[in-house]
Coordinates of C-alpha atoms and ligand atoms in Angstrom, one line a residue:
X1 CA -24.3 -3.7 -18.1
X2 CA -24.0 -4.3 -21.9
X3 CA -22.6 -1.7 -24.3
X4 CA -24.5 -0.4 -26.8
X5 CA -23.2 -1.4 -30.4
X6 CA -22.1 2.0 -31.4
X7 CA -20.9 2.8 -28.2
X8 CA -17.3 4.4 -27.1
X9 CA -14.8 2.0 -26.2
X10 CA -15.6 0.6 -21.9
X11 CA -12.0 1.1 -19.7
X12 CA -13.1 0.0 -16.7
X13 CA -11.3 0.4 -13.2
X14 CA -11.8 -1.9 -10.7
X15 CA -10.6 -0.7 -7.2
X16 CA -10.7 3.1 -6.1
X17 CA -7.9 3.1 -3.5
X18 CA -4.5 5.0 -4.1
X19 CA -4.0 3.4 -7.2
X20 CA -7.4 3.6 -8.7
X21 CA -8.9 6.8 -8.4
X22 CA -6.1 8.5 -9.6
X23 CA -6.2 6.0 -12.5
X24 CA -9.3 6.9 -13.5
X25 CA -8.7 10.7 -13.8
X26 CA -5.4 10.0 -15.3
X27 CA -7.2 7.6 -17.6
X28 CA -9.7 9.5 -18.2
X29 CA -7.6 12.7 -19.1
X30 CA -5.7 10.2 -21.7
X31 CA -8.6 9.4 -23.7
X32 CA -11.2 12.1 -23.3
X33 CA -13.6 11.9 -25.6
X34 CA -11.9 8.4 -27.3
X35 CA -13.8 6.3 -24.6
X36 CA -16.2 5.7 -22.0
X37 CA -14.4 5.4 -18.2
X38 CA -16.3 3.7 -15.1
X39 CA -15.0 2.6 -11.7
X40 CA -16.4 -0.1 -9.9
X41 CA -15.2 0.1 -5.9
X42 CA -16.7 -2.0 -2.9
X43 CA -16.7 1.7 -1.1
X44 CA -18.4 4.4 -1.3
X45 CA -15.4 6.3 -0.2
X46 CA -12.0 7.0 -1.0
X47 CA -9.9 6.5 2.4
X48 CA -6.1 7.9 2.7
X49 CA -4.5 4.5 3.8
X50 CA -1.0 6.5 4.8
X51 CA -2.7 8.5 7.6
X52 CA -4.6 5.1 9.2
X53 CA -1.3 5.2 11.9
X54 CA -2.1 8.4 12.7
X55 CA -6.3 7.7 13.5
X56 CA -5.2 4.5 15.4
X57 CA -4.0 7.3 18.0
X58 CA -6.1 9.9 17.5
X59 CA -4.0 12.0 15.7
X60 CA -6.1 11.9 13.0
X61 CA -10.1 11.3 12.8
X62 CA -10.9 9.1 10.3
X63 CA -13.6 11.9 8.4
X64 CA -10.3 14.0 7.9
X65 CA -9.1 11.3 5.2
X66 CA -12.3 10.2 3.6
X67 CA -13.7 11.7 -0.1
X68 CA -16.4 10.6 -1.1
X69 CA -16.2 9.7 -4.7
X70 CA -19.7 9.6 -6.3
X71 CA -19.5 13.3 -6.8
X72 CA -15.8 13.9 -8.2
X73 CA -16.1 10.9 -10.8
X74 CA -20.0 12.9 -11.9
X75 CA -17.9 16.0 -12.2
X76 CA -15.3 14.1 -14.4
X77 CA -17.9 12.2 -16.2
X78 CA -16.9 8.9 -15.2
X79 CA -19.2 6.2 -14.4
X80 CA -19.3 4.8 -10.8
X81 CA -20.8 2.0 -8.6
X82 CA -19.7 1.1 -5.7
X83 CA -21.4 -2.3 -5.6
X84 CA -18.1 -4.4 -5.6
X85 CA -17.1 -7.6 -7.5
X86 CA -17.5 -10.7 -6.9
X87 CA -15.8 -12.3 -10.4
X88 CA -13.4 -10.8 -13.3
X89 CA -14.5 -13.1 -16.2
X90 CA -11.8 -12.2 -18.4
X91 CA -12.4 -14.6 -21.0
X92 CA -16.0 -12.6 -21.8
X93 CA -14.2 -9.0 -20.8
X94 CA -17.1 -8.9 -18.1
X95 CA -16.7 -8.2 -14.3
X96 CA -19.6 -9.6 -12.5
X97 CA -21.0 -7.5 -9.6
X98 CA -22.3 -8.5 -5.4
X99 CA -25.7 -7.8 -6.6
X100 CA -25.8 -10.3 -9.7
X101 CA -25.0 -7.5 -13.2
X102 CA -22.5 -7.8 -14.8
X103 CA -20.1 -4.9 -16.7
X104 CA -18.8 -5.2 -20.2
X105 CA -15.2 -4.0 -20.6
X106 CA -13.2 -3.0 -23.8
X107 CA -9.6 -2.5 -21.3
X108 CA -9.8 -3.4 -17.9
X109 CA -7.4 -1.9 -15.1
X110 CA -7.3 -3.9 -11.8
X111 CA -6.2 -1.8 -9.1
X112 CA -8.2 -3.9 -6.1
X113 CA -5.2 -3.3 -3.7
X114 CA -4.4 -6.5 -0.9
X115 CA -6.8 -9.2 0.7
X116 CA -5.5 -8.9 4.4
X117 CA -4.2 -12.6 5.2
X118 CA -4.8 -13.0 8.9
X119 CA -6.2 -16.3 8.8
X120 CA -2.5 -17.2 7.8
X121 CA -1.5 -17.4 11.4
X122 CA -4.3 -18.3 14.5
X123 CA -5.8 -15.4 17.0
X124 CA -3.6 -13.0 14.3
X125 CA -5.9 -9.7 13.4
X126 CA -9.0 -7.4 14.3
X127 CA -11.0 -10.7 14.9
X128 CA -8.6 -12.3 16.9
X129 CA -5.9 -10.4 19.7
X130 CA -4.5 -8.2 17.3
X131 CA -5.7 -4.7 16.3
X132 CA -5.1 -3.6 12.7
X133 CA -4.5 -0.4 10.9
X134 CA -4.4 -1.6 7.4
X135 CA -7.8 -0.1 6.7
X136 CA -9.4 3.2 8.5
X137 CA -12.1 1.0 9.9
X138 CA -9.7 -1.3 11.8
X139 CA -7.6 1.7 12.7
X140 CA -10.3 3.6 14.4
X141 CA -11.2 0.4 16.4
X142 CA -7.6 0.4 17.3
X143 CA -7.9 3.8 18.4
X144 CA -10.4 2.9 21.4
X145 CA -8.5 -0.6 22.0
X146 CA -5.4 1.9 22.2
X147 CA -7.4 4.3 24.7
X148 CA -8.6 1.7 27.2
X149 CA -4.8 -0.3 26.9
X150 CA -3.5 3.3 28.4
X151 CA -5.5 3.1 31.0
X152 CA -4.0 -0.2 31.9
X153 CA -0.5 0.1 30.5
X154 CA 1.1 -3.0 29.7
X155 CA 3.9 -4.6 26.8
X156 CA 3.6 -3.5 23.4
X157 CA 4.4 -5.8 20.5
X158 CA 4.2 -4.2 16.7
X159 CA 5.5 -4.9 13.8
X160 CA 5.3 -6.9 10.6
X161 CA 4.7 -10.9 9.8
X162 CA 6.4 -13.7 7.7
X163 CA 5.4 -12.9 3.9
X164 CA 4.5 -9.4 4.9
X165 CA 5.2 -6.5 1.9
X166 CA 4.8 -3.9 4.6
X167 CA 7.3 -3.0 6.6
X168 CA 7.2 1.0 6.2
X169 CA 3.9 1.5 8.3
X170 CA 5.2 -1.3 11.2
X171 CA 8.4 1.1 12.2
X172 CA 6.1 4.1 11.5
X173 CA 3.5 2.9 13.9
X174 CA 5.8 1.2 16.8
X175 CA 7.9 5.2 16.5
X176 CA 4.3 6.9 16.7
X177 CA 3.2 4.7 19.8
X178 CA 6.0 5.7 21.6
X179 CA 5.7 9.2 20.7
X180 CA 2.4 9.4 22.3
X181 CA 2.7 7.2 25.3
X182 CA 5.3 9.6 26.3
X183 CA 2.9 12.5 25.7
X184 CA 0.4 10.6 28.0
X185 CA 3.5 10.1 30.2
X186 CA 2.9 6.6 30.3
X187 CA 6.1 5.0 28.0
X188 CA 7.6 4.0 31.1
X189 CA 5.4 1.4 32.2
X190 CA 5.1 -0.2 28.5
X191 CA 8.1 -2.2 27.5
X192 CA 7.8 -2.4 23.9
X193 CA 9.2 -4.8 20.9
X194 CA 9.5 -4.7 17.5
X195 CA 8.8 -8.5 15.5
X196 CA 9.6 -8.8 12.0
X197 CA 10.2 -10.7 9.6
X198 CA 12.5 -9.2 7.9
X199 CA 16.6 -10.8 8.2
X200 CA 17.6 -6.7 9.9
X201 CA 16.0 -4.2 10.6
X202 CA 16.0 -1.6 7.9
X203 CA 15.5 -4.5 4.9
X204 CA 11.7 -3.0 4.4
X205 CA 11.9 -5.9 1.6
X206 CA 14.3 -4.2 -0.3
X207 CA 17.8 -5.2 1.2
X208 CA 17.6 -1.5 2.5
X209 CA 17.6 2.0 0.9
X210 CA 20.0 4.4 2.0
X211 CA 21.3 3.3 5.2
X212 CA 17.6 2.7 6.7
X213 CA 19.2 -0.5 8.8
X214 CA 21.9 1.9 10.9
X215 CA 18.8 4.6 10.9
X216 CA 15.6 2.6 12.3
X217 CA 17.9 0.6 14.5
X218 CA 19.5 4.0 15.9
X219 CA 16.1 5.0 16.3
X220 CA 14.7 1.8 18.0
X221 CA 17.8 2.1 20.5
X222 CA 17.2 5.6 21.4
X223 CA 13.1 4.9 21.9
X224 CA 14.4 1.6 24.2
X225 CA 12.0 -0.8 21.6
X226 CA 13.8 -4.5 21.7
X227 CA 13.4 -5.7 18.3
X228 CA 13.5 -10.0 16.9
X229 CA 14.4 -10.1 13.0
X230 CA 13.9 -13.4 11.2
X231 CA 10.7 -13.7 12.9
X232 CA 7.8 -16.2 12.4
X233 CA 4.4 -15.7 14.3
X234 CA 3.4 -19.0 15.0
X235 CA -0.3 -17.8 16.8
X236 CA -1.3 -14.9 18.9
X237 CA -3.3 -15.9 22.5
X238 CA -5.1 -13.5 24.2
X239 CA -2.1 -11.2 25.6
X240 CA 0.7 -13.2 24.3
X241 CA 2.5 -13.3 20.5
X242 CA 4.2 -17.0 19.9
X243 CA 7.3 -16.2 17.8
X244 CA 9.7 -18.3 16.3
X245 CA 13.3 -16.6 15.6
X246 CA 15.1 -18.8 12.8
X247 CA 18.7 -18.5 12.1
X248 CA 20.0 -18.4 8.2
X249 CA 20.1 -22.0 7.7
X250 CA 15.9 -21.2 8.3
X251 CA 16.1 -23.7 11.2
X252 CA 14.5 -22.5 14.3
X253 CA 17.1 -20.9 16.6
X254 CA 15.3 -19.3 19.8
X255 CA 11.1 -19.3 20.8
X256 CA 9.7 -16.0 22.3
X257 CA 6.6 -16.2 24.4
X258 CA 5.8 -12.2 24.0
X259 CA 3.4 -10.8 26.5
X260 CA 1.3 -7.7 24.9
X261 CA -1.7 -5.4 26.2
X262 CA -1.5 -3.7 23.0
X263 CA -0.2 -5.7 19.2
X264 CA -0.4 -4.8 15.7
X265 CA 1.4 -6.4 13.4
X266 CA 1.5 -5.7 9.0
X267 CA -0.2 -9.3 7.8
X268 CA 0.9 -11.1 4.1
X269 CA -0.9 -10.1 1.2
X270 CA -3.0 -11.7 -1.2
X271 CA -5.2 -10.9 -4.2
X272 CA -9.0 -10.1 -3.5
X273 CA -11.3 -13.2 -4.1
X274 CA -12.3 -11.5 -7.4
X275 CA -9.5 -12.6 -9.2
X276 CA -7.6 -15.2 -7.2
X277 CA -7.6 -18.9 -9.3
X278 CA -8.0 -17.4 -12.5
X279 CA -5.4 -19.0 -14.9
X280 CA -3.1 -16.6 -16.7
X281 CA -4.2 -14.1 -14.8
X282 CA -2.8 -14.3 -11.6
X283 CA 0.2 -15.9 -9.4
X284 CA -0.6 -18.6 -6.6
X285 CA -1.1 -16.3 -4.2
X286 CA -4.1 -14.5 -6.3
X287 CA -1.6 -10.9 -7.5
X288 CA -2.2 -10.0 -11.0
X289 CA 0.8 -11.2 -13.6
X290 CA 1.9 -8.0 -15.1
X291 CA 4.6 -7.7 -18.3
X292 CA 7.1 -4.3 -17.8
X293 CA 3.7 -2.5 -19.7
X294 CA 1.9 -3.5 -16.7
X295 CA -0.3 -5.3 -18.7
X296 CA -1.5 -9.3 -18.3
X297 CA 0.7 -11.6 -20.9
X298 CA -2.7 -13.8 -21.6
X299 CA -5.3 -11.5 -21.2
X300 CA -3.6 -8.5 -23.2
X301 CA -6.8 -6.2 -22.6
X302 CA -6.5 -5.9 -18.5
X303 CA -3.4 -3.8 -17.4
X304 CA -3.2 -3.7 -13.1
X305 CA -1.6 -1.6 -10.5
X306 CA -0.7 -0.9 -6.9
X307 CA -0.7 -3.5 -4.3
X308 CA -2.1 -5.9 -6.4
X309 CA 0.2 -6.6 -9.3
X310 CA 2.4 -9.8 -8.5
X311 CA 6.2 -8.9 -8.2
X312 CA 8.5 -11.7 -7.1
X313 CA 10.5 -10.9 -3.4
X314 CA 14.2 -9.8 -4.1
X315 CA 15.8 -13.5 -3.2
X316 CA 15.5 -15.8 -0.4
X317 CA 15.5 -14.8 3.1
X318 CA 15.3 -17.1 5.6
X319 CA 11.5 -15.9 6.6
X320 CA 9.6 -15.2 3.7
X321 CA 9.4 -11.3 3.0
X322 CA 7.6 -9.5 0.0
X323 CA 8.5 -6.4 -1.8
X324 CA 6.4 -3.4 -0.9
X325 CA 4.4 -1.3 -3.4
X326 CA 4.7 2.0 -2.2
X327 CA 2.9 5.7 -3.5
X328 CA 4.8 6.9 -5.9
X329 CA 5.5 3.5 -7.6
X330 CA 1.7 2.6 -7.5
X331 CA 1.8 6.2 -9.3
X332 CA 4.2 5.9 -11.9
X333 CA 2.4 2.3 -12.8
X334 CA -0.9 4.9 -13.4
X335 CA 0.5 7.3 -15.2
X336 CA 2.4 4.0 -17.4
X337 CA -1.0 2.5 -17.8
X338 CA -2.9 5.7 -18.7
X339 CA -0.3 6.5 -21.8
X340 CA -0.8 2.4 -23.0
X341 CA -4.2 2.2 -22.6
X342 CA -4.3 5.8 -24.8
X343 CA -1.7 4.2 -27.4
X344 CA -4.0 0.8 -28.0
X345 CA -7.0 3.3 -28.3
X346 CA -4.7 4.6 -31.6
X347 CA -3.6 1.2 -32.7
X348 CA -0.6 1.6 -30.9
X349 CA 1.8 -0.7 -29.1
X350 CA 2.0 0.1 -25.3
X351 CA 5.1 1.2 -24.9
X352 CA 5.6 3.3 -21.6
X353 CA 7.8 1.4 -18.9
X354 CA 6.8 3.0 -15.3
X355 CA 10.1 3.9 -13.4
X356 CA 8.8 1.9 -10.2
X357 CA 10.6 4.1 -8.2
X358 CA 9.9 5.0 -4.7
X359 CA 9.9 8.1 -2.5
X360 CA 8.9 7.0 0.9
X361 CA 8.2 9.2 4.5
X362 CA 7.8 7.3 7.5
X363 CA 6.4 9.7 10.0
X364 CA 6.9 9.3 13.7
X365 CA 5.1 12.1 15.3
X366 CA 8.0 14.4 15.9
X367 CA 10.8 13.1 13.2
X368 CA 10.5 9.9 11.3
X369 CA 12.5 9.0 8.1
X370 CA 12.8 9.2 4.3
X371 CA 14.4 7.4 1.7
X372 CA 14.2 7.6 -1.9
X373 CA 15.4 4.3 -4.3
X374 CA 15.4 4.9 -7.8
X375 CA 14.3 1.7 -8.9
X376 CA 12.8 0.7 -6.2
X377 CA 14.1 -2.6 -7.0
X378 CA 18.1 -2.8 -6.4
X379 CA 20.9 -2.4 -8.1
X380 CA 19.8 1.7 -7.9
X381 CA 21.1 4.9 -9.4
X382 CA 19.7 6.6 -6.2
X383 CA 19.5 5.2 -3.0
X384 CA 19.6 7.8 -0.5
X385 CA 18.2 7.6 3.2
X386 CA 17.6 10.2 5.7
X387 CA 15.6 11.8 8.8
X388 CA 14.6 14.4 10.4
X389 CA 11.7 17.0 12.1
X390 CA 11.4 17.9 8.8
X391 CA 10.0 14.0 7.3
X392 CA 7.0 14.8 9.8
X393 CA 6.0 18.3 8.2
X394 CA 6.7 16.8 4.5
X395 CA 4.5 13.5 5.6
X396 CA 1.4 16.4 6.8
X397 CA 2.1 17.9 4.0
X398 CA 1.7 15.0 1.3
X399 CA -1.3 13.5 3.2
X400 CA -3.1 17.2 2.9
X401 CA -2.0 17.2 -1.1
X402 CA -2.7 14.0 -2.0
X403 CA -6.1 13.9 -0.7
X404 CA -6.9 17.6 -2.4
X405 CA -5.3 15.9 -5.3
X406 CA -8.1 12.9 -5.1
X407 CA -11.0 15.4 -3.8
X408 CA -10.6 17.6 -6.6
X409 CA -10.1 14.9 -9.6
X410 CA -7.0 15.9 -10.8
X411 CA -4.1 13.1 -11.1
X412 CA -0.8 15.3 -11.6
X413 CA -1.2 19.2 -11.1
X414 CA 0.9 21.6 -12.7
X415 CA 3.2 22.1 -9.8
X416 CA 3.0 18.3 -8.9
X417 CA 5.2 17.9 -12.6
X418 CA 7.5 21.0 -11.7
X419 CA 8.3 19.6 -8.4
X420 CA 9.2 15.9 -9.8
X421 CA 11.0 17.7 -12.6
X422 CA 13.3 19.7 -10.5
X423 CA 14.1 16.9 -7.9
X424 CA 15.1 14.4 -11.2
X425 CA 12.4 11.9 -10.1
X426 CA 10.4 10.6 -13.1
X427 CA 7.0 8.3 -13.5
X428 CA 7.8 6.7 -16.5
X429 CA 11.3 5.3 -17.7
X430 CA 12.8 6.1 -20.9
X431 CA 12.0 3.5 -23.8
X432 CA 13.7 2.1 -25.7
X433 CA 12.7 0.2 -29.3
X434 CA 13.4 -2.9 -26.9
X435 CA 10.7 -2.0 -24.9
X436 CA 7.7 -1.5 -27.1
Ligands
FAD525 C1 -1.2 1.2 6.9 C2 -0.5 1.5 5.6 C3 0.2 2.6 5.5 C4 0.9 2.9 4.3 N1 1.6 4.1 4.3 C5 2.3 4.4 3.1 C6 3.0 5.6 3.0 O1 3.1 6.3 4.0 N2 3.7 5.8 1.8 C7 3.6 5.0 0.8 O2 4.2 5.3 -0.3 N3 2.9 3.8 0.8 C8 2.2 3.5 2.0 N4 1.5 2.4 2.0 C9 1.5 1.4 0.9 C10 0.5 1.8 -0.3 O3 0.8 3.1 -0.8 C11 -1.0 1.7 0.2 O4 -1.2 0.4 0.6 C12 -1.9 2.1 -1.0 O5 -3.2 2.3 -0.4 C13 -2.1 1.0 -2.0 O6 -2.9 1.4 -3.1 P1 -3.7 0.4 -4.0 O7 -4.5 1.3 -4.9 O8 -2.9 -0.6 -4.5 O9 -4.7 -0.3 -2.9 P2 -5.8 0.3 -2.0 O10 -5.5 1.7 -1.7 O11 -5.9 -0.7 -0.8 O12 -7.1 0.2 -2.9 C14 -7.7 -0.9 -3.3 C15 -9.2 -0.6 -3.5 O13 -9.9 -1.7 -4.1 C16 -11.1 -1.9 -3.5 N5 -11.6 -3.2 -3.6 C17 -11.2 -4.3 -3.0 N6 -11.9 -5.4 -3.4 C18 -12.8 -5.0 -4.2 C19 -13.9 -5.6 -5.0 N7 -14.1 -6.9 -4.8 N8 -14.6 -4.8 -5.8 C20 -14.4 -3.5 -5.9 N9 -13.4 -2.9 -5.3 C21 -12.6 -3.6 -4.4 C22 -10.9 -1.5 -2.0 O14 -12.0 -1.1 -1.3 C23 -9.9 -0.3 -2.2 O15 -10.6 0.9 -2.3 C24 0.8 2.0 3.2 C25 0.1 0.9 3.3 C26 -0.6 0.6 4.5 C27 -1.4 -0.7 4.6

């Protein structure tokens, strides 16, 4: 789709997950009038990705977190397909489309989230002996895999493998699992373990917030879940995890033959076909190179966000582990990109720095726990850790907000900026001449 010569500048938003839609409103409400806005998504729906743990036992149906977007972007008057991608072409500012067109862009924001990495490890995922709640679809498939396991109760194995970046949802779902097979009053005959990557448990991939290692581990003792750190899935048979526990030297210390009627384990990362190979664009692994702007150093008219902007791991661990991209980070990297995109539309220098920092809720059905690390990245000002009944009702709580939030097209309500206000937590750092 070509622009007319005396057309409004094209942003166009590729991706309408967590990161996107709101990107588009915020966009949107940054430029009104100043230029044209379109989203280009592989979905005609926008699925809540936090609650997925929650439909993977029924806790949740999966129509509770879908929005369907056609209608909110026509109320906002932005443009929308959801065709999909098969190609950026950044050198001709065009992103060619599954069914052959192509769409001119002036700015382009990439916001395409993860490609899920199974094939890295054989029998691993929703195609192999794993189930998966990384999307709603392989969560509600693991929500009858989960039924007919509890009629035939057997070893559990969750957690998160080598180069994973999410480690947040593995503790959240092995806590939830054992929250409801006590409810079924089945926990007893399902010994369960916790495999992860990570070098303790509590790293998340971010040496720890708070005291989240004494925390999880308290709460894996108390819930009788074994855990292996340091862990590398070699392959998954049917009913059995191969995993290789290797010491700090990285030299493999111990082999665990894990029996499981049940698995689901967090995969590595890696960016969407659409973009992987493309030089000065993207990182080996395919994740969009982003300066602190969020914006590509080559291509300096495509900015990213969320899960798929490239951000190196904290420092060598003896598996590999990523660093995740959580909410409110992905959040504060829209709200960043909406005020640069805005300041180039004046002839401006991007100059907004987003704050990265990260408010997390890990629900467990009745408790879970919270930690906020401002940056996200350490050393921190705040680094704070807790739990609590109370993490459940503020976890209910955001998922019913957030997807208002996306339902109604709004990117950061009135109270949503009081609330951030009075709690000190801020999207966007303060810049300095250094940093435009
Ligand atoms: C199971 C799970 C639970 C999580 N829970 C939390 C939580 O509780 N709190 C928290 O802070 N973070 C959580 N996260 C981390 C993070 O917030 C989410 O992963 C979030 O959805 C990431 O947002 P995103 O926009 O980067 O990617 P996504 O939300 O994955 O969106 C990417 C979008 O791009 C689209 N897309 C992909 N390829 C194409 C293409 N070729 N063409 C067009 N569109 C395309 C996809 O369909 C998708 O809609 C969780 C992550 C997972 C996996």
């Amino acid at each position: 789709m070509p622009k007319p010569a005396n057309a409004l500048p094209r942003i166009l938003v590729l991706g309408a997950g967590l990161g996107g839609t709101i990107a588009a409103y915020e966009i949107r409400d940054a430029t009104r009038g100043r230029a044209e806005v379109m989203v280009v998504s592989d979905s005609e729906d926008y699925w809540f990705v936090p609650s997925n743990p929650w439909v993977a036992v029924r806790w949740r149906e999966p129509e509770a977190i879908r929005v369907p977007l056609a209608p909110v972007m026509a109320k906002k008057g932005i443009g929308f397909t959801s065709v999909g991608a098969t190609r950026v072409h950044p050198a001709e500012n065009r992103v060619e489309l599954r069914d052959g067109s192509s769409i001119a862009y002036d700015w382009l924001v990439i916001a395409t989230g993860p490609e899920l990495a199974f094939d890295e490890i054989p029998g691993f995922g929703p195609d192999g002996h794993t189930v998966s709640v990384c999307k709603t679809d392989h969560a509600a498939h693991a929500a009858d895999a989960f039924d007919a396991f509890c009629k035939n109760p057997r070893p559990i194995v969750v957690g998160a493998a080598q180069g994973a970046s999410c480690f947040g949802p593995a503790y959240e779902f092995a806590l939830i699992l054992d929250t409801e097979l006590r409810r079924r009053k089945i926990r007893d005959q399902v010994p369960m373990t916790f495999v992860t990557s990570e070098p303790y448990i509590g790293h998340l991939g971010l040496d720890g917030v708070g005291d989240t290692k004494g925390l999880l581990e308290s709460q894996l003792r108390e819930r009788h879940i074994k855990w292996v750190t340091n862990a590398r899935v070699t392959r998954f048979d049917e009913g059995v995890a191969h995993v290789e526990e290797v010491g700090e030297d990285g030299a493999v210390k111990k082999t665990h033959d894990l029996p499981f009627g049940f698995s689901m384990l967090l995969p590595a990362f890696r960016g969407i076909k659409a973009v992987h190979g493309i030089e000065g664009l993207t990182n080996p692994r395919g994740f969009i190179l982003a300066d602190k702007h969020q914006r590509n150093p080559h291509f300096k008219n495509i900015y990213s966000l969320g899960v798929c902007v490239a951000i190196p791991p904290l420092g060598p661990t003896p598996v590999p582990v990523g660093v995740p991209k959580t909410g409110f980070m992905i959040e504060s990297m829209v709200t960043a990109v909406a005020h640069n995109i805005a300041a180039e539309l004046e002839g401006r220098e991007p100059n907004e720095v987003p704050s990265w920092n990260a408010v997390c809720l890990a629900d467990f059905g009745d408790g879970g726990v919270a930690f906020v690390a401002q940056p996200q990245i350490p050393p921190r000002n705040v680094n704070w850790s807790s739990h609590g009944k109370w993490v459940h009702i503020a976890k209910v709580g955001f998922e019913k907000y957030f997807i208002r939030k996306v339902r109604r097209g709004t990117s950061e309500p009135l109270y949503e900026k009081l609330v951030l206000q009075m709690l000190g937590i801020k999207k966007l750092k303060e810049t300095t001449k250094e940093d435009v």
